[in-house]
Structure formats: structure tokens, C-alpha cells
Amino acid sequence: MPRRLRPLSQPVWHAPRYGGPVPARVAVVLGGAGLLLTACGTDPATAAQVAAEAERVLEQRTGVAADVTCPEELPPEAGAELRCVLVPDGEAVEYGVTVTVTAVDDDVLDLDVQVDDEPSG
């Protein structure tokens, strides 16, 4: 059966000094309608799948589009972490993102996504 990623909570955004949307601390489990992965229960979620679902969920919940990139697969193990990068559309800043598997239930990964408070570099 395909694997789904499902959301935990709403992300929080604030308007920074320069007027554009900046992600604040975000707690999100990716999925909403559900990202169905073609993997078996022990196969990881690909970097592209995790990034695409993060983009979709963040835009749906905040109204702000962003580009998320992840460097590698995310293993289906509770506690597994992956560092990704988020760039809000129209902005020249990057934010670090930590994606953590909080639970694995057959074909469903529960993920917590934390966006760094400050831009990187």
C-alpha cells in the first residue's frame, strides 16, 4: 500500500521588517489530502516527495508559496531527521527546515516540520 504523509498542526507565519512573509517556527506534518508514495512500508520517502508536499501544505495553510529542497531520502523510522531549505517566493533569503518522522503507522509517516526562526547565512 502507498505511504502517506499527514499534517500535525498549523504553521505560523509573521510579517518581518522588510514586509515580506517570513516563516516563523512551524509545526506541520506533511500530507493534508495525503501524499501517496509508491513505496512499501520499509522504503524511504524520496527527497522530492517530501519537498513537494512541504511546499503544497505550507502554501495551502499560509497562502504563501515557497520553494523547498531536500538533499536526500527520509527513512521511515521514528526519530529520523532530514534538513531541507525553504525559500519564500520572491525573496532572496533561505531558511533551514528540519523534517522529523514522529511516527510510522504502516504506510503513513507522521512528520514534524520546523522552519528555523532566522534565515541561514
Short mmCIF file of N, CA and C in Angstrom, two decimals:
data_model
loop_
_atom_site.label_atom_id
_atom_site.label_comp_id
_atom_site.label_asym_id
_atom_site.label_seq_id
_atom_site.Cartn_x
_atom_site.Cartn_y
_atom_site.Cartn_z
N MET A 1 0.85 -1.18 0.00
CA MET A 1 0.00 0.00 0.00
C MET A 1 0.89 1.24 0.00
N PRO A 2 0.50 2.31 -0.68
CA PRO A 2 1.32 3.52 -0.74
C PRO A 2 1.43 4.21 0.61
N ARG A 3 2.52 4.93 0.80
CA ARG A 3 2.75 5.67 2.04
C ARG A 3 2.17 7.07 1.92
N ARG A 4 1.57 7.57 3.00
CA ARG A 4 1.05 8.93 3.05
C ARG A 4 1.80 9.71 4.12
N LEU A 5 1.88 11.01 3.93
CA LEU A 5 2.43 11.91 4.94
C LEU A 5 1.25 12.73 5.43
N ARG A 6 1.08 12.86 6.75
CA ARG A 6 -0.09 13.61 7.21
C ARG A 6 0.31 14.74 8.16
N PRO A 7 -0.49 15.84 8.13
CA PRO A 7 -0.15 17.02 8.92
C PRO A 7 -0.42 16.85 10.40
N LEU A 8 0.39 17.56 11.23
CA LEU A 8 0.19 17.56 12.69
C LEU A 8 -0.51 18.83 13.14
N SER A 9 -0.06 19.99 12.68
CA SER A 9 -0.64 21.24 13.16
C SER A 9 -0.45 22.35 12.14
N GLN A 10 -1.01 23.50 12.44
CA GLN A 10 -0.94 24.66 11.55
C GLN A 10 0.41 25.35 11.64
N PRO A 11 0.95 25.80 10.52
CA PRO A 11 2.17 26.60 10.57
C PRO A 11 1.86 28.03 11.03
N VAL A 12 2.86 28.69 11.52
CA VAL A 12 2.72 30.07 11.98
C VAL A 12 3.65 30.95 11.16
N TRP A 13 3.14 32.08 10.65
CA TRP A 13 3.95 33.00 9.86
C TRP A 13 3.79 34.39 10.45
N HIS A 14 4.79 35.23 10.28
CA HIS A 14 4.69 36.62 10.70
C HIS A 14 5.26 37.51 9.60
N ALA A 15 4.89 38.79 9.62
CA ALA A 15 5.41 39.73 8.63
C ALA A 15 6.66 40.39 9.20
N PRO A 16 7.81 40.25 8.55
CA PRO A 16 9.05 40.81 9.05
C PRO A 16 9.18 42.30 8.74
N ARG A 17 10.27 42.89 9.18
CA ARG A 17 10.53 44.32 8.99
C ARG A 17 10.47 44.72 7.52
N TYR A 18 10.98 43.88 6.63
CA TYR A 18 11.04 44.27 5.22
C TYR A 18 9.74 44.01 4.49
N GLY A 19 8.70 43.56 5.17
CA GLY A 19 7.38 43.49 4.59
C GLY A 19 6.98 42.19 3.93
N GLY A 20 7.90 41.27 3.70
CA GLY A 20 7.54 40.01 3.07
C GLY A 20 7.23 38.95 4.10
N PRO A 21 6.59 37.87 3.70
CA PRO A 21 6.30 36.80 4.64
C PRO A 21 7.58 36.05 5.00
N VAL A 22 7.76 35.81 6.27
CA VAL A 22 8.92 35.04 6.74
C VAL A 22 8.40 33.93 7.62
N PRO A 23 8.83 32.71 7.36
CA PRO A 23 8.36 31.63 8.21
C PRO A 23 8.92 31.76 9.62
N ALA A 24 8.05 31.66 10.59
CA ALA A 24 8.48 31.58 11.98
C ALA A 24 8.52 30.09 12.33
N ARG A 25 8.54 29.76 13.58
CA ARG A 25 8.56 28.36 13.96
C ARG A 25 7.31 27.69 13.40
N VAL A 26 7.46 26.60 12.73
CA VAL A 26 6.34 25.93 12.08
C VAL A 26 6.28 24.49 12.55
N ALA A 27 5.13 24.07 12.96
CA ALA A 27 4.94 22.66 13.27
C ALA A 27 3.91 22.12 12.30
N VAL A 28 4.34 21.32 11.37
CA VAL A 28 3.46 20.81 10.32
C VAL A 28 3.81 19.36 10.07
N VAL A 29 2.83 18.54 9.93
CA VAL A 29 3.07 17.21 9.40
C VAL A 29 2.56 17.26 8.00
N LEU A 30 3.33 16.79 7.08
CA LEU A 30 3.01 16.94 5.68
C LEU A 30 1.93 15.96 5.25
N GLY A 31 1.00 16.41 4.47
CA GLY A 31 0.05 15.49 3.91
C GLY A 31 -1.28 16.09 3.55
N GLY A 32 -2.00 16.66 4.49
CA GLY A 32 -3.32 17.19 4.20
C GLY A 32 -4.16 16.15 3.51
N ALA A 33 -4.36 16.30 2.21
CA ALA A 33 -5.09 15.31 1.43
C ALA A 33 -4.28 14.03 1.31
N GLY A 34 -3.03 14.10 1.65
CA GLY A 34 -2.19 12.91 1.67
C GLY A 34 -1.28 12.80 0.48
N LEU A 35 -0.01 12.66 0.75
CA LEU A 35 0.96 12.37 -0.29
C LEU A 35 1.08 10.86 -0.35
N LEU A 36 0.64 10.28 -1.43
CA LEU A 36 0.72 8.84 -1.57
C LEU A 36 2.02 8.47 -2.25
N LEU A 37 2.84 7.74 -1.54
CA LEU A 37 4.11 7.30 -2.08
C LEU A 37 3.96 5.89 -2.60
N THR A 38 4.69 5.57 -3.63
CA THR A 38 4.57 4.24 -4.22
C THR A 38 5.49 3.25 -3.54
N ALA A 39 5.99 3.62 -2.38
CA ALA A 39 6.94 2.77 -1.67
C ALA A 39 6.22 1.76 -0.79
N CYS A 40 6.95 0.73 -0.44
CA CYS A 40 6.46 -0.25 0.53
C CYS A 40 6.67 0.33 1.93
N GLY A 41 6.21 -0.38 2.95
CA GLY A 41 6.31 0.09 4.31
C GLY A 41 7.71 0.37 4.80
N THR A 42 8.73 -0.25 4.21
CA THR A 42 10.09 -0.03 4.70
C THR A 42 10.91 0.87 3.80
N ASP A 43 10.35 1.33 2.69
CA ASP A 43 11.07 2.21 1.78
C ASP A 43 10.98 3.66 2.26
N PRO A 44 12.03 4.45 2.03
CA PRO A 44 12.01 5.85 2.46
C PRO A 44 11.17 6.73 1.54
N ALA A 45 10.77 7.89 2.08
CA ALA A 45 10.14 8.92 1.26
C ALA A 45 11.27 9.63 0.53
N THR A 46 11.12 9.84 -0.77
CA THR A 46 12.19 10.49 -1.53
C THR A 46 12.28 11.97 -1.16
N ALA A 47 13.44 12.56 -1.41
CA ALA A 47 13.65 13.98 -1.14
C ALA A 47 12.64 14.83 -1.90
N ALA A 48 12.41 14.49 -3.16
CA ALA A 48 11.48 15.26 -3.99
C ALA A 48 10.05 15.17 -3.47
N GLN A 49 9.65 14.00 -3.00
CA GLN A 49 8.30 13.83 -2.47
C GLN A 49 8.09 14.65 -1.20
N VAL A 50 9.06 14.60 -0.29
CA VAL A 50 8.96 15.36 0.95
C VAL A 50 8.92 16.86 0.65
N ALA A 51 9.81 17.33 -0.22
CA ALA A 51 9.87 18.75 -0.56
C ALA A 51 8.58 19.23 -1.23
N ALA A 52 8.08 18.47 -2.19
CA ALA A 52 6.86 18.86 -2.90
C ALA A 52 5.67 18.94 -1.96
N GLU A 53 5.57 17.99 -1.05
CA GLU A 53 4.45 18.00 -0.11
C GLU A 53 4.58 19.15 0.88
N ALA A 54 5.79 19.46 1.30
CA ALA A 54 6.02 20.60 2.20
C ALA A 54 5.57 21.89 1.51
N GLU A 55 5.94 22.07 0.26
CA GLU A 55 5.54 23.26 -0.49
C GLU A 55 4.02 23.37 -0.57
N ARG A 56 3.37 22.28 -0.91
CA ARG A 56 1.92 22.27 -1.08
C ARG A 56 1.20 22.61 0.22
N VAL A 57 1.60 21.95 1.29
CA VAL A 57 0.93 22.15 2.57
C VAL A 57 1.17 23.56 3.10
N LEU A 58 2.41 24.03 3.01
CA LEU A 58 2.71 25.38 3.51
C LEU A 58 1.94 26.44 2.73
N GLU A 59 1.86 26.29 1.41
CA GLU A 59 1.12 27.27 0.61
C GLU A 59 -0.37 27.20 0.92
N GLN A 60 -0.90 26.00 1.06
CA GLN A 60 -2.32 25.84 1.36
C GLN A 60 -2.67 26.46 2.70
N ARG A 61 -1.83 26.29 3.68
CA ARG A 61 -2.15 26.76 5.03
C ARG A 61 -1.78 28.21 5.29
N THR A 62 -0.84 28.76 4.54
CA THR A 62 -0.39 30.13 4.80
C THR A 62 -0.73 31.09 3.68
N GLY A 63 -1.00 30.56 2.49
CA GLY A 63 -1.24 31.41 1.34
C GLY A 63 0.04 31.95 0.73
N VAL A 64 1.18 31.50 1.23
CA VAL A 64 2.48 31.97 0.75
C VAL A 64 3.20 30.81 0.06
N ALA A 65 3.54 31.01 -1.20
CA ALA A 65 4.27 29.97 -1.93
C ALA A 65 5.74 30.00 -1.54
N ALA A 66 6.36 28.84 -1.53
CA ALA A 66 7.79 28.74 -1.20
C ALA A 66 8.37 27.56 -1.94
N ASP A 67 9.66 27.61 -2.16
CA ASP A 67 10.39 26.51 -2.78
C ASP A 67 11.14 25.78 -1.68
N VAL A 68 10.88 24.48 -1.54
CA VAL A 68 11.56 23.66 -0.54
C VAL A 68 12.40 22.63 -1.27
N THR A 69 13.65 22.48 -0.86
CA THR A 69 14.51 21.43 -1.42
C THR A 69 15.08 20.61 -0.28
N CYS A 70 15.14 19.31 -0.51
CA CYS A 70 15.70 18.38 0.48
C CYS A 70 16.81 17.59 -0.21
N PRO A 71 17.92 17.34 0.48
CA PRO A 71 19.08 16.72 -0.16
C PRO A 71 19.05 15.20 -0.29
N GLU A 72 18.18 14.54 0.47
CA GLU A 72 18.20 13.07 0.44
C GLU A 72 16.87 12.50 0.88
N GLU A 73 16.77 11.18 0.85
CA GLU A 73 15.55 10.48 1.26
C GLU A 73 15.36 10.58 2.77
N LEU A 74 14.12 10.35 3.20
CA LEU A 74 13.78 10.34 4.62
C LEU A 74 13.35 8.93 5.00
N PRO A 75 14.15 8.24 5.84
CA PRO A 75 13.81 6.87 6.20
C PRO A 75 12.54 6.80 7.04
N PRO A 76 11.76 5.72 6.89
CA PRO A 76 10.52 5.57 7.64
C PRO A 76 10.77 5.03 9.05
N GLU A 77 11.51 5.77 9.85
CA GLU A 77 11.84 5.36 11.22
C GLU A 77 11.54 6.53 12.15
N ALA A 78 10.83 6.27 13.23
CA ALA A 78 10.55 7.33 14.21
C ALA A 78 11.87 7.94 14.67
N GLY A 79 11.93 9.26 14.67
CA GLY A 79 13.14 9.97 15.08
C GLY A 79 14.08 10.32 13.93
N ALA A 80 13.86 9.77 12.75
CA ALA A 80 14.70 10.10 11.59
C ALA A 80 14.51 11.57 11.25
N GLU A 81 15.62 12.27 10.94
CA GLU A 81 15.57 13.69 10.61
C GLU A 81 16.18 13.97 9.26
N LEU A 82 15.71 15.03 8.63
CA LEU A 82 16.24 15.49 7.35
C LEU A 82 16.25 17.01 7.36
N ARG A 83 17.39 17.61 7.02
CA ARG A 83 17.48 19.08 6.91
C ARG A 83 17.21 19.47 5.47
N CYS A 84 16.29 20.41 5.29
CA CYS A 84 15.92 20.92 3.98
C CYS A 84 16.08 22.44 3.99
N VAL A 85 15.82 23.06 2.83
CA VAL A 85 15.94 24.51 2.70
C VAL A 85 14.64 25.05 2.11
N LEU A 86 14.14 26.15 2.68
CA LEU A 86 12.93 26.81 2.22
C LEU A 86 13.29 28.22 1.75
N VAL A 87 12.81 28.59 0.55
CA VAL A 87 12.99 29.95 0.02
C VAL A 87 11.59 30.47 -0.33
N PRO A 88 11.08 31.48 0.43
CA PRO A 88 9.79 32.06 0.07
C PRO A 88 9.86 32.68 -1.32
N ASP A 89 8.80 32.48 -2.13
CA ASP A 89 8.77 33.05 -3.48
C ASP A 89 8.97 34.56 -3.42
N GLY A 90 9.81 35.05 -4.32
CA GLY A 90 10.07 36.48 -4.40
C GLY A 90 11.07 37.00 -3.39
N GLU A 91 11.62 36.13 -2.58
CA GLU A 91 12.58 36.53 -1.55
C GLU A 91 13.96 35.99 -1.90
N ALA A 92 14.98 36.66 -1.42
CA ALA A 92 16.36 36.22 -1.67
C ALA A 92 16.98 35.65 -0.40
N VAL A 93 16.13 35.10 0.47
CA VAL A 93 16.63 34.53 1.73
C VAL A 93 16.27 33.05 1.79
N GLU A 94 17.06 32.30 2.54
CA GLU A 94 16.81 30.88 2.75
C GLU A 94 16.62 30.61 4.23
N TYR A 95 15.73 29.67 4.52
CA TYR A 95 15.50 29.23 5.89
C TYR A 95 15.77 27.74 5.97
N GLY A 96 16.43 27.31 7.01
CA GLY A 96 16.62 25.89 7.24
C GLY A 96 15.32 25.28 7.72
N VAL A 97 15.11 24.04 7.34
CA VAL A 97 13.91 23.31 7.73
C VAL A 97 14.35 21.94 8.23
N THR A 98 13.86 21.53 9.40
CA THR A 98 14.13 20.20 9.92
C THR A 98 12.85 19.38 9.83
N VAL A 99 12.90 18.28 9.09
CA VAL A 99 11.76 17.37 8.97
C VAL A 99 12.09 16.14 9.80
N THR A 100 11.20 15.81 10.75
CA THR A 100 11.42 14.68 11.65
C THR A 100 10.24 13.72 11.56
N VAL A 101 10.53 12.43 11.43
CA VAL A 101 9.47 11.41 11.47
C VAL A 101 9.10 11.22 12.94
N THR A 102 7.84 11.49 13.28
CA THR A 102 7.40 11.33 14.66
C THR A 102 6.75 9.98 14.91
N ALA A 103 6.22 9.36 13.86
CA ALA A 103 5.59 8.05 13.99
C ALA A 103 5.47 7.40 12.62
N VAL A 104 5.47 6.08 12.61
CA VAL A 104 5.26 5.31 11.39
C VAL A 104 4.11 4.36 11.67
N ASP A 105 3.07 4.44 10.86
CA ASP A 105 1.89 3.59 11.02
C ASP A 105 1.61 2.93 9.68
N ASP A 106 2.15 1.73 9.50
CA ASP A 106 2.05 1.01 8.23
C ASP A 106 2.55 1.88 7.07
N ASP A 107 1.63 2.39 6.24
CA ASP A 107 2.02 3.16 5.06
C ASP A 107 1.97 4.67 5.29
N VAL A 108 1.83 5.11 6.54
CA VAL A 108 1.69 6.54 6.85
C VAL A 108 2.86 7.01 7.70
N LEU A 109 3.52 8.09 7.26
CA LEU A 109 4.57 8.73 8.05
C LEU A 109 3.99 9.99 8.66
N ASP A 110 4.10 10.14 9.98
CA ASP A 110 3.77 11.40 10.64
C ASP A 110 5.05 12.20 10.72
N LEU A 111 5.02 13.42 10.19
CA LEU A 111 6.22 14.25 10.13
C LEU A 111 6.00 15.56 10.88
N ASP A 112 7.05 16.02 11.54
CA ASP A 112 7.07 17.35 12.14
C ASP A 112 8.06 18.17 11.35
N VAL A 113 7.62 19.34 10.88
CA VAL A 113 8.48 20.21 10.08
C VAL A 113 8.70 21.50 10.85
N GLN A 114 9.95 21.79 11.18
CA GLN A 114 10.29 23.01 11.91
C GLN A 114 11.10 23.92 11.01
N VAL A 115 10.57 25.12 10.76
CA VAL A 115 11.28 26.12 9.97
C VAL A 115 12.08 26.98 10.95
N ASP A 116 13.36 27.19 10.67
CA ASP A 116 14.21 28.00 11.54
C ASP A 116 13.63 29.40 11.71
N ASP A 117 13.87 29.98 12.89
CA ASP A 117 13.38 31.33 13.20
C ASP A 117 14.08 32.40 12.38
N GLU A 118 15.34 32.18 12.05
CA GLU A 118 16.15 33.17 11.35
C GLU A 118 16.63 32.61 10.01
N PRO A 119 16.82 33.47 9.01
CA PRO A 119 17.37 32.99 7.73
C PRO A 119 18.77 32.43 7.93
N SER A 120 19.15 31.49 7.08
CA SER A 120 20.50 30.94 7.16
C SER A 120 21.47 31.84 6.39
N GLY A 121 22.71 31.82 6.87
CA GLY A 121 23.81 32.54 6.23
C GLY A 121 23.53 33.96 6.09
#
